[in-house]
mmCIF file of C-alpha atoms (C1' of nucleotides) in Angstrom:
data_model
loop_
_atom_site.group_PDB
_atom_site.id
_atom_site.type_symbol
_atom_site.label_atom_id
_atom_site.label_comp_id
_atom_site.label_asym_id
_atom_site.label_seq_id
_atom_site.Cartn_x
_atom_site.Cartn_y
_atom_site.Cartn_z
ATOM 1 C CA MET C 1 158.657 169.108 84.923
ATOM 2 C CA VAL C 2 159.424 167.546 81.578
ATOM 3 C CA SER C 3 162.674 165.615 81.322
ATOM 4 C CA LYS C 4 165.227 166.762 78.802
ATOM 5 C CA ALA C 5 166.760 163.285 78.476
ATOM 6 C CA PHE C 6 165.257 161.683 75.410
ATOM 7 C CA LYS C 7 166.847 158.278 75.713
ATOM 8 C CA PRO C 8 166.039 155.506 73.262
ATOM 9 C CA VAL C 9 162.720 153.823 73.963
ATOM 10 C CA PRO C 10 162.695 150.061 73.280
ATOM 11 C CA ALA C 11 159.553 148.774 71.591
ATOM 12 C CA SER C 12 158.934 146.588 74.597
ATOM 13 C CA GLU C 13 158.414 149.657 76.788
ATOM 14 C CA ILE C 14 155.459 150.864 74.801
ATOM 15 C CA PRO C 15 152.301 149.142 76.045
ATOM 16 C CA ASP C 16 149.770 147.318 73.886
ATOM 17 C CA GLU C 17 147.201 149.981 74.605
ATOM 18 C CA ILE C 18 147.276 153.663 75.570
ATOM 19 C CA SER C 19 144.168 155.658 76.520
ATOM 20 C CA GLY C 20 141.935 153.076 74.913
ATOM 21 C CA LEU C 21 143.863 152.986 71.634
ATOM 22 C CA ARG C 22 145.280 149.645 70.599
ATOM 23 C CA MET C 23 148.958 150.250 70.000
ATOM 24 C CA THR C 24 149.641 148.192 66.924
ATOM 25 C CA ARG C 25 153.170 147.570 65.723
ATOM 26 C CA GLN C 26 152.903 150.522 63.326
ATOM 27 C CA ARG C 27 151.642 152.871 66.024
ATOM 28 C CA GLN C 28 154.303 151.724 68.472
ATOM 29 C CA HIS C 29 157.059 152.438 65.963
ATOM 30 C CA ILE C 30 155.651 155.846 65.105
ATOM 31 C CA TYR C 31 155.208 156.741 68.751
ATOM 32 C CA ARG C 32 158.746 155.627 69.560
ATOM 33 C CA ILE C 33 160.109 157.872 66.821
ATOM 34 C CA LEU C 34 158.284 160.822 68.344
ATOM 35 C CA LEU C 35 159.615 160.015 71.803
ATOM 36 C CA GLN C 36 163.215 159.515 70.731
ATOM 37 C CA HIS C 37 163.760 162.539 68.557
ATOM 38 C CA ARG C 38 161.678 165.423 69.835
ATOM 39 C CA ASP C 39 162.202 167.843 67.009
ATOM 40 C CA HIS C 40 158.533 168.152 66.040
ATOM 41 C CA PRO C 41 158.689 166.096 62.850
ATOM 42 C CA THR C 42 156.080 166.286 60.110
ATOM 43 C CA ALA C 43 154.162 163.207 58.970
ATOM 44 C CA ASN C 44 156.589 162.938 56.092
ATOM 45 C CA ASP C 45 159.609 163.175 58.426
ATOM 46 C CA VAL C 46 158.192 160.285 60.439
ATOM 47 C CA PHE C 47 157.605 158.354 57.246
ATOM 48 C CA MET C 48 161.251 158.832 56.173
ATOM 49 C CA ARG C 49 162.625 157.851 59.581
ATOM 50 C CA ILE C 50 160.546 154.719 59.800
ATOM 51 C CA LYS C 51 161.393 153.390 56.346
ATOM 52 C CA ASP C 52 164.367 151.326 57.508
ATOM 53 C CA THR C 53 162.457 149.439 60.180
ATOM 54 C CA LEU C 54 159.058 149.156 58.492
ATOM 55 C CA PRO C 55 159.768 149.369 54.759
ATOM 56 C CA ASN C 56 156.230 148.802 53.547
ATOM 57 C CA LEU C 57 154.451 151.239 55.777
ATOM 58 C CA SER C 58 152.584 153.737 53.643
ATOM 59 C CA LEU C 59 152.483 157.475 54.159
ATOM 60 C CA ALA C 60 148.685 157.274 54.420
ATOM 61 C CA THR C 61 149.079 154.925 57.370
ATOM 62 C CA VAL C 62 151.497 157.312 59.040
ATOM 63 C CA TYR C 63 148.811 159.975 58.707
ATOM 64 C CA THR C 64 146.045 157.779 60.086
ATOM 65 C CA CYS C 65 148.181 156.487 62.959
ATOM 66 C CA LEU C 66 149.222 160.002 63.942
ATOM 67 C CA ASP C 67 145.632 161.145 63.701
ATOM 68 C CA ALA C 68 144.411 158.263 65.866
ATOM 69 C CA MET C 69 146.999 159.123 68.523
ATOM 70 C CA VAL C 70 146.063 162.808 68.414
ATOM 71 C CA LYS C 71 142.358 161.943 68.810
ATOM 72 C CA HIS C 72 143.152 159.756 71.819
ATOM 73 C CA GLY C 73 145.245 162.474 73.438
ATOM 74 C CA ILE C 74 148.486 160.495 73.234
ATOM 75 C CA ILE C 75 150.342 163.097 71.187
ATOM 76 C CA ARG C 76 149.736 166.663 70.057
ATOM 77 C CA GLN C 77 149.438 168.108 66.584
ATOM 78 C CA VAL C 78 151.097 171.483 66.096
ATOM 79 C CA ASN C 79 150.600 173.842 63.183
ATOM 80 C CA PHE C 80 152.798 176.757 62.218
ATOM 81 C CA ASP C 81 151.265 179.143 59.733
ATOM 82 C CA ARG C 82 150.268 177.110 56.724
ATOM 83 C CA GLY C 83 153.173 174.674 56.945
ATOM 84 C CA PRO C 84 152.700 170.924 57.306
ATOM 85 C CA SER C 85 151.443 169.703 60.680
ATOM 86 C CA ARG C 86 154.057 168.634 63.197
ATOM 87 C CA PHE C 87 153.693 166.135 65.997
ATOM 88 C CA CYS C 88 154.936 166.095 69.552
ATOM 89 C CA PRO C 89 154.553 163.714 72.500
ATOM 90 C CA ASN C 90 154.804 166.465 75.139
ATOM 91 C CA LEU C 91 151.326 166.573 76.641
ATOM 92 C CA ALA C 92 152.012 169.307 79.186
ATOM 93 C CA GLU C 93 150.322 172.625 78.412
ATOM 94 C CA HIS C 94 152.934 174.355 76.336
ATOM 95 C CA GLY C 95 153.537 176.454 73.286
ATOM 96 C CA HIS C 96 156.358 176.755 70.805
ATOM 97 C CA PHE C 97 159.216 179.092 70.143
ATOM 98 C CA HIS C 98 160.282 178.901 66.534
ATOM 99 C CA ASP C 99 163.882 179.991 66.005
ATOM 100 C CA VAL C 100 163.774 181.487 62.527
ATOM 101 C CA THR C 101 167.529 181.292 61.966
ATOM 102 C CA THR C 102 168.006 177.606 62.816
ATOM 103 C CA GLY C 103 164.463 176.394 62.181
ATOM 104 C CA ILE C 104 164.550 174.645 65.545
ATOM 105 C CA ILE C 105 161.321 174.533 67.531
ATOM 106 C CA HIS C 106 161.563 174.758 71.308
ATOM 107 C CA ASP C 107 158.790 173.866 73.718
ATOM 108 C CA VAL C 108 157.845 176.790 75.951
ATOM 109 C CA GLN C 109 155.845 176.613 79.162
ATOM 110 C CA PHE C 110 154.138 179.183 81.316
ATOM 111 C CA ARG C 111 155.893 180.263 84.468
ATOM 112 C CA PRO C 112 154.538 178.291 87.417
ATOM 113 C CA GLY C 113 151.025 179.260 88.438
ATOM 114 C CA ILE C 114 150.338 181.381 85.392
ATOM 115 C CA HIS C 115 147.596 180.628 82.908
ATOM 116 C CA LEU C 116 147.076 182.464 79.666
ATOM 117 C CA ALA C 117 143.430 183.093 80.514
ATOM 118 C CA ASP C 118 144.528 185.087 83.589
ATOM 119 C CA VAL C 119 146.409 187.681 81.607
ATOM 120 C CA LEU C 120 143.899 188.160 78.806
ATOM 121 C CA ASP C 121 140.830 190.317 78.304
ATOM 122 C CA LEU C 122 138.434 187.527 77.403
ATOM 123 C CA PRO C 123 134.860 187.938 76.177
ATOM 124 C CA PRO C 124 132.521 187.632 79.192
ATOM 125 C CA GLY C 125 131.512 184.046 79.911
ATOM 126 C CA ALA C 126 134.250 182.489 77.825
ATOM 127 C CA ILE C 127 135.055 178.885 78.737
ATOM 128 C CA ILE C 128 138.491 177.934 77.456
ATOM 129 C CA LYS C 129 138.962 174.355 76.284
ATOM 130 C CA ASN C 130 142.306 174.659 74.642
ATOM 131 C CA VAL C 131 145.145 177.131 74.157
ATOM 132 C CA GLU C 132 147.844 177.320 71.513
ATOM 133 C CA PHE C 133 150.602 179.842 71.142
ATOM 134 C CA THR C 134 153.630 180.309 68.964
ATOM 135 C CA LEU C 135 156.501 182.748 69.256
ATOM 136 C CA ARG C 136 158.791 183.513 66.375
ATOM 137 C CA GLY C 137 162.245 184.982 66.839
ATOM 138 C CA GLN C 138 165.838 184.025 67.398
ATOM 139 C CA LEU C 139 168.387 183.166 70.057
ATOM 140 C CA SER C 140 171.014 185.859 70.435
ATOM 141 C CA MET J 1 142.190 201.307 71.831
ATOM 142 C CA VAL J 2 140.451 199.658 68.901
ATOM 143 C CA SER J 3 136.976 200.924 68.059
ATOM 144 C CA LYS J 4 134.127 198.438 68.039
ATOM 145 C CA ALA J 5 132.106 200.482 65.544
ATOM 146 C CA PHE J 6 132.684 198.947 62.126
ATOM 147 C CA LYS J 7 130.800 201.485 60.053
ATOM 148 C CA PRO J 8 130.763 201.297 56.263
ATOM 149 C CA VAL J 9 133.916 202.634 54.685
ATOM 150 C CA PRO J 10 133.346 204.491 51.378
ATOM 151 C CA ALA J 11 135.920 203.777 48.718
ATOM 152 C CA SER J 12 136.835 207.443 48.782
ATOM 153 C CA GLU J 13 138.122 207.121 52.353
ATOM 154 C CA ILE J 14 140.789 204.581 51.459
ATOM 155 C CA PRO J 15 143.898 206.416 50.287
ATOM 156 C CA ASP J 16 145.768 205.745 47.058
ATOM 157 C CA GLU J 17 148.713 204.388 48.990
ATOM 158 C CA ILE J 18 149.221 202.769 52.405
ATOM 159 C CA SER J 19 152.657 201.982 53.858
ATOM 160 C CA GLY J 20 154.251 202.234 50.453
ATOM 161 C CA LEU J 21 151.741 199.928 48.768
ATOM 162 C CA ARG J 22 149.813 201.369 45.872
ATOM 163 C CA MET J 23 146.168 200.841 46.689
ATOM 164 C CA THR J 24 144.681 199.843 43.374
ATOM 165 C CA ARG J 25 140.953 199.604 42.872
ATOM 166 C CA GLN J 26 141.073 195.865 43.621
ATOM 167 C CA ARG J 27 143.081 196.333 46.802
ATOM 168 C CA GLN J 28 140.831 199.141 47.977
ATOM 169 C CA HIS J 29 137.748 196.996 47.523
ATOM 170 C CA ILE J 30 139.330 194.044 49.301
ATOM 171 C CA TYR J 31 140.542 196.218 52.150
ATOM 172 C CA ARG J 32 137.128 197.833 52.525
ATOM 173 C CA ILE J 33 135.525 194.414 52.802
ATOM 174 C CA LEU J 34 137.903 193.519 55.604
ATOM 175 C CA LEU J 35 137.196 196.787 57.417
ATOM 176 C CA GLN J 36 133.426 196.590 57.105
ATOM 177 C CA HIS J 37 132.807 193.032 58.151
ATOM 178 C CA ARG J 38 135.411 191.978 60.689
ATOM 179 C CA ASP J 39 134.598 188.317 60.876
ATOM 180 C CA HIS J 40 138.020 187.080 59.749
ATOM 181 C CA PRO J 41 137.050 185.981 56.249
ATOM 182 C CA THR J 42 139.094 183.566 54.162
ATOM 183 C CA ALA J 43 140.420 184.546 50.735
ATOM 184 C CA ASN J 44 137.474 182.731 49.236
ATOM 185 C CA ASP J 45 134.981 184.573 51.478
ATOM 186 C CA VAL J 46 136.448 187.854 50.275
ATOM 187 C CA PHE J 47 136.208 186.638 46.699
ATOM 188 C CA MET J 48 132.497 185.805 47.121
ATOM 189 C CA ARG J 49 131.689 189.119 48.794
ATOM 190 C CA ILE J 50 133.408 191.165 46.135
ATOM 191 C CA LYS J 51 131.812 189.440 43.153
ATOM 192 C CA ASP J 52 128.887 191.867 42.886
ATOM 193 C CA THR J 53 131.043 194.978 42.724
ATOM 194 C CA LEU J 54 134.016 193.626 40.759
ATOM 195 C CA PRO J 55 132.614 190.707 38.775
ATOM 196 C CA ASN J 56 135.772 189.840 36.911
ATOM 197 C CA LEU J 57 138.212 189.876 39.764
ATOM 198 C CA SER J 58 139.965 186.520 39.897
ATOM 199 C CA LEU J 59 140.556 184.484 43.017
ATOM 200 C CA ALA J 60 144.277 184.524 42.272
ATOM 201 C CA THR J 61 144.177 188.314 42.466
ATOM 202 C CA VAL J 62 142.405 188.182 45.812
ATOM 203 C CA TYR J 63 145.242 185.994 47.051
ATOM 204 C CA THR J 64 147.983 188.249 45.697
ATOM 205 C CA CYS J 65 146.291 191.426 46.954
ATOM 206 C CA LEU J 66 145.828 189.980 50.430
ATOM 207 C CA ASP J 67 149.412 188.779 50.403
ATOM 208 C CA ALA J 68 150.707 192.196 49.340
ATOM 209 C CA MET J 69 148.787 193.868 52.145
ATOM 210 C CA VAL J 70 150.067 191.336 54.677
ATOM 211 C CA LYS J 71 153.667 191.911 53.505
ATOM 212 C CA HIS J 72 153.220 195.670 53.886
ATOM 213 C CA GLY J 73 151.776 195.326 57.365
ATOM 214 C CA ILE J 74 148.358 196.682 56.406
ATOM 215 C CA ILE J 75 146.449 193.590 57.485
ATOM 216 C CA ARG J 76 147.204 190.375 59.350
ATOM 217 C CA GLN J 77 146.976 186.780 58.236
ATOM 218 C CA VAL J 78 145.616 184.352 60.818
ATOM 219 C CA ASN J 79 145.768 180.576 60.707
ATOM 220 C CA PHE J 80 143.695 178.159 62.749
ATOM 221 C CA ASP J 81 144.866 174.583 62.737
ATOM 222 C CA ARG J 82 144.982 173.480 59.126
ATOM 223 C CA GLY J 83 142.066 175.570 57.987
ATOM 224 C CA PRO J 84 142.309 178.185 55.260
ATOM 225 C CA SER J 85 144.061 181.427 56.168
ATOM 226 C CA ARG J 86 141.896 184.226 57.451
ATOM 227 C CA PHE J 87 142.521 187.935 57.251
ATOM 228 C CA CYS J 88 141.970 190.764 59.654
ATOM 229 C CA PRO J 89 142.660 194.517 59.607
ATOM 230 C CA ASN J 90 143.235 194.773 63.374
ATOM 231 C CA LEU J 91 146.922 195.559 63.697
ATOM 232 C CA ALA J 92 147.041 195.780 67.494
ATOM 233 C CA GLU J 93 148.860 192.882 69.177
ATOM 234 C CA HIS J 94 146.091 190.419 69.739
ATOM 235 C CA GLY J 95 145.109 186.785 69.576
ATOM 236 C CA HIS J 96 141.902 184.975 68.814
ATOM 237 C CA PHE J 97 139.186 183.223 70.726
ATOM 238 C CA HIS J 98 137.443 180.689 68.547
ATOM 239 C CA ASP J 99 133.919 179.903 69.735
ATOM 240 C CA VAL J 100 133.479 176.292 68.678
ATOM 241 C CA THR J 101 129.679 176.337 68.912
ATOM 242 C CA THR J 102 129.040 179.401 66.751
ATOM 243 C CA GLY J 103 132.266 179.377 64.754
ATOM 244 C CA ILE J 104 132.674 183.074 65.535
ATOM 245 C CA ILE J 105 136.193 184.353 66.060
ATOM 246 C CA HIS J 106 136.716 187.108 68.625
ATOM 247 C CA ASP J 107 139.812 189.251 68.891
ATOM 248 C CA VAL J 108 141.454 188.985 72.312
ATOM 249 C CA GLN J 109 144.014 191.359 73.797
ATOM 250 C CA PHE J 110 146.337 191.161 76.739
ATOM 251 C CA ARG J 111 145.342 193.026 79.854
ATOM 252 C CA PRO J 112 147.065 196.404 79.892
ATOM 253 C CA GLY J 113 150.792 196.223 80.525
ATOM 254 C CA ILE J 114 151.053 192.464 80.121
ATOM 255 C CA HIS J 115 153.118 190.781 77.427
ATOM 256 C CA LEU J 116 153.158 187.096 76.675
ATOM 257 C CA ALA J 117 156.933 186.994 76.970
ATOM 258 C CA ASP J 118 156.638 188.148 80.616
ATOM 259 C CA VAL J 119 154.653 185.128 81.715
ATOM 260 C CA LEU J 120 156.628 182.469 79.856
ATOM 261 C CA ASP J 121 159.726 180.424 80.569
ATOM 262 C CA LEU J 122 161.632 181.311 77.425
ATOM 263 C CA PRO J 123 164.921 179.763 76.271
ATOM 264 C CA PRO J 124 167.768 182.017 77.469
ATOM 265 C CA GLY J 125 168.592 184.771 74.990
ATOM 266 C CA ALA J 126 165.372 184.473 73.052
ATOM 267 C CA ILE J 127 164.439 187.570 71.068
ATOM 268 C CA ILE J 128 160.749 187.519 70.207
ATOM 269 C CA LYS J 129 159.732 189.022 66.897
ATOM 270 C CA ASN J 130 156.165 187.889 66.746
ATOM 271 C CA VAL J 131 153.533 186.198 68.889
ATOM 272 C CA GLU J 132 150.382 184.337 67.958
ATOM 273 C CA PHE J 133 147.861 182.684 70.196
ATOM 274 C CA THR J 134 144.506 181.030 69.806
ATOM 275 C CA LEU J 135 142.001 179.932 72.405
ATOM 276 C CA ARG J 136 139.271 177.477 71.623
ATOM 277 C CA GLY J 137 136.128 177.172 73.702
ATOM 278 C CA GLN J 138 132.647 178.537 74.027
ATOM 279 C CA LEU J 139 130.615 181.334 75.560
ATOM 280 C CA SER J 140 128.366 180.112 78.365
ATOM 281 C "C1'" DG T 1 143.149 126.543 67.614
ATOM 282 C "C1'" DC T 2 139.288 128.055 64.424
ATOM 283 C "C1'" DC T 3 135.773 131.531 62.891
ATOM 284 C "C1'" DG T 4 133.272 135.432 62.185
ATOM 285 C "C1'" DA T 5 133.245 140.326 63.468
ATOM 286 C "C1'" DT T 6 135.766 144.286 63.793
ATOM 287 C "C1'" DA T 7 139.712 147.208 63.544
ATOM 288 C "C1'" DT T 8 143.650 148.448 61.004
ATOM 289 C "C1'" DC T 9 146.490 149.093 57.055
ATOM 290 C "C1'" DA T 10 148.090 149.890 51.973
ATOM 291 C "C1'" DA T 11 148.083 152.142 47.629
ATOM 292 C "C1'" DG T 12 146.506 155.190 44.732
ATOM 293 C "C1'" DA T 13 142.959 158.608 43.560
ATOM 294 C "C1'" DA T 14 140.711 162.786 45.044
ATOM 295 C "C1'" DT T 15 140.361 167.154 47.454
ATOM 296 C "C1'" DT T 16 141.517 171.731 49.181
ATOM 297 C "C1'" DA T 17 144.035 175.789 49.642
ATOM 298 C "C1'" DT T 18 147.349 178.098 47.502
ATOM 299 C "C1'" DT T 19 150.862 179.452 44.097
ATOM 300 C "C1'" DC T 20 152.778 179.702 39.542
ATOM 301 C "C1'" DC T 21 152.794 181.004 34.745
ATOM 302 C "C1'" DA T 22 152.058 183.391 30.465
ATOM 303 C "C1'" DG T 23 149.669 186.749 28.387
ATOM 304 C "C1'" DT T 24 147.046 191.134 28.941
ATOM 305 C "C1'" DT T 25 145.975 195.509 31.001
ATOM 306 C "C1'" DA T 26 146.579 199.501 33.811
ATOM 307 C "C1'" DT T 27 149.480 203.142 35.723
ATOM 308 C "C1'" DC T 28 153.518 206.263 36.245
ATOM 309 C "C1'" DG T 29 157.134 209.392 34.868
ATOM 310 C "C1'" DC T 30 158.640 211.893 31.206
ATOM 311 C "C1'" DG S 1 151.304 209.940 24.152
ATOM 312 C "C1'" DC S 2 154.993 206.446 25.003
ATOM 313 C "C1'" DG S 3 157.846 203.193 26.969
ATOM 314 C "C1'" DA S 4 158.790 200.933 31.407
ATOM 315 C "C1'" DT S 5 156.989 198.830 35.274
ATOM 316 C "C1'" DA S 6 153.566 196.989 38.209
ATOM 317 C "C1'" DA S 7 149.199 194.692 38.583
ATOM 318 C "C1'" DC S 8 145.700 191.591 37.038
ATOM 319 C "C1'" DT S 9 143.476 187.388 34.841
ATOM 320 C "C1'" DG S 10 142.429 182.552 34.061
ATOM 321 C "C1'" DG S 11 144.012 178.301 33.883
ATOM 322 C "C1'" DA S 12 147.412 174.924 35.120
ATOM 323 C "C1'" DA S 13 150.381 173.171 38.750
ATOM 324 C "C1'" DT S 14 151.641 172.000 43.531
ATOM 325 C "C1'" DA S 15 151.699 170.354 48.382
ATOM 326 C "C1'" DA S 16 149.589 168.445 52.256
ATOM 327 C "C1'" DT S 17 146.131 165.775 53.537
ATOM 328 C "C1'" DT S 18 142.025 162.832 53.220
ATOM 329 C "C1'" DC S 19 139.188 159.427 51.026
ATOM 330 C "C1'" DT S 20 138.175 154.977 49.018
ATOM 331 C "C1'" DT S 21 138.442 150.283 48.245
ATOM 332 C "C1'" DG S 22 140.236 146.130 49.026
ATOM 333 C "C1'" DA S 23 143.461 143.358 51.788
ATOM 334 C "C1'" DT S 24 145.255 141.965 56.539
ATOM 335 C "C1'" DA S 25 145.540 141.461 61.146
ATOM 336 C "C1'" DT S 26 143.511 140.891 65.729
ATOM 337 C "C1'" DC S 27 140.001 139.709 69.264
ATOM 338 C "C1'" DG S 28 136.428 137.176 71.757
ATOM 339 C "C1'" DG S 29 133.702 133.153 71.867
ATOM 340 C "C1'" DC S 30 133.486 128.442 71.149
#
DNA sequence: GCCGATATCAAGAATTATTCCAGTTATCGC
DNA sequence: GCGATAACTGGAATAATTCTTGATATCGGC
């Protein structure tokens, strides 16, 4: 179960290393921003939010830090259509419900015990490494 | 049930209008290419394949024709990660299995009677308009 | 604590997919 | 056939992201 309480995360609580990736000051700040405000920000959103605390961090560095964390499995990169990539620290298998009226993106999980592969007609012999799904709609 | 036989489609078999969209010569050619070779080509792939028959069709026109057909529900636009959009004439509700070793994309459908919304923990009151899913893996 | 090796970061240029724009051409209804 | 409208073309523009090059920071061994 993923907690809904996204309380502030002091820098001190983020370790020096996660999954073999050295968590530099820049990466710690970026990661903290993702943890604190889980609204699936884009790289540019992160860049804007971090400006006050790290004024001379470049957008390119935000991109490379995010990419490094994605490659090390610390965060996930989420793409909607052709829009800019968004980033999220929820590592549980989940998809996204995109509310088209508010623009808010909600994490969505499978009901307990259910896996997408179980309900699909897959090609014979298919080995699934990774699943992504997106729903679009609205909350009544 | 969607046929697996993708036989050649003569230009004459594509009507002058589909779903209220005037099927011009360019659109007919583009649509035929999608019907004949269902490998989820990008706009540029379509552009390359059409060059022999319509040598002075511009890439911009390929984009606008594909877009018009997507807007009229004649074809579907599919996005994988941040790669270029791909297009497919299969209108049945389906997702995609991306074989990472061959690069081939297979259409995948739900088992009869199953809908993604039934197996998910959705936010209360969610009205789903559209579903997309992608699996990545390989065929053993 | 100092030093070389390595990893990380910054800033701007380059790339890729896509869209826009302005002018031309084709098609439709009369 | 004629004017109105829609479609098409080719080149320029845009947005997100990646690349490149040089500068900085960090680590392990002494």
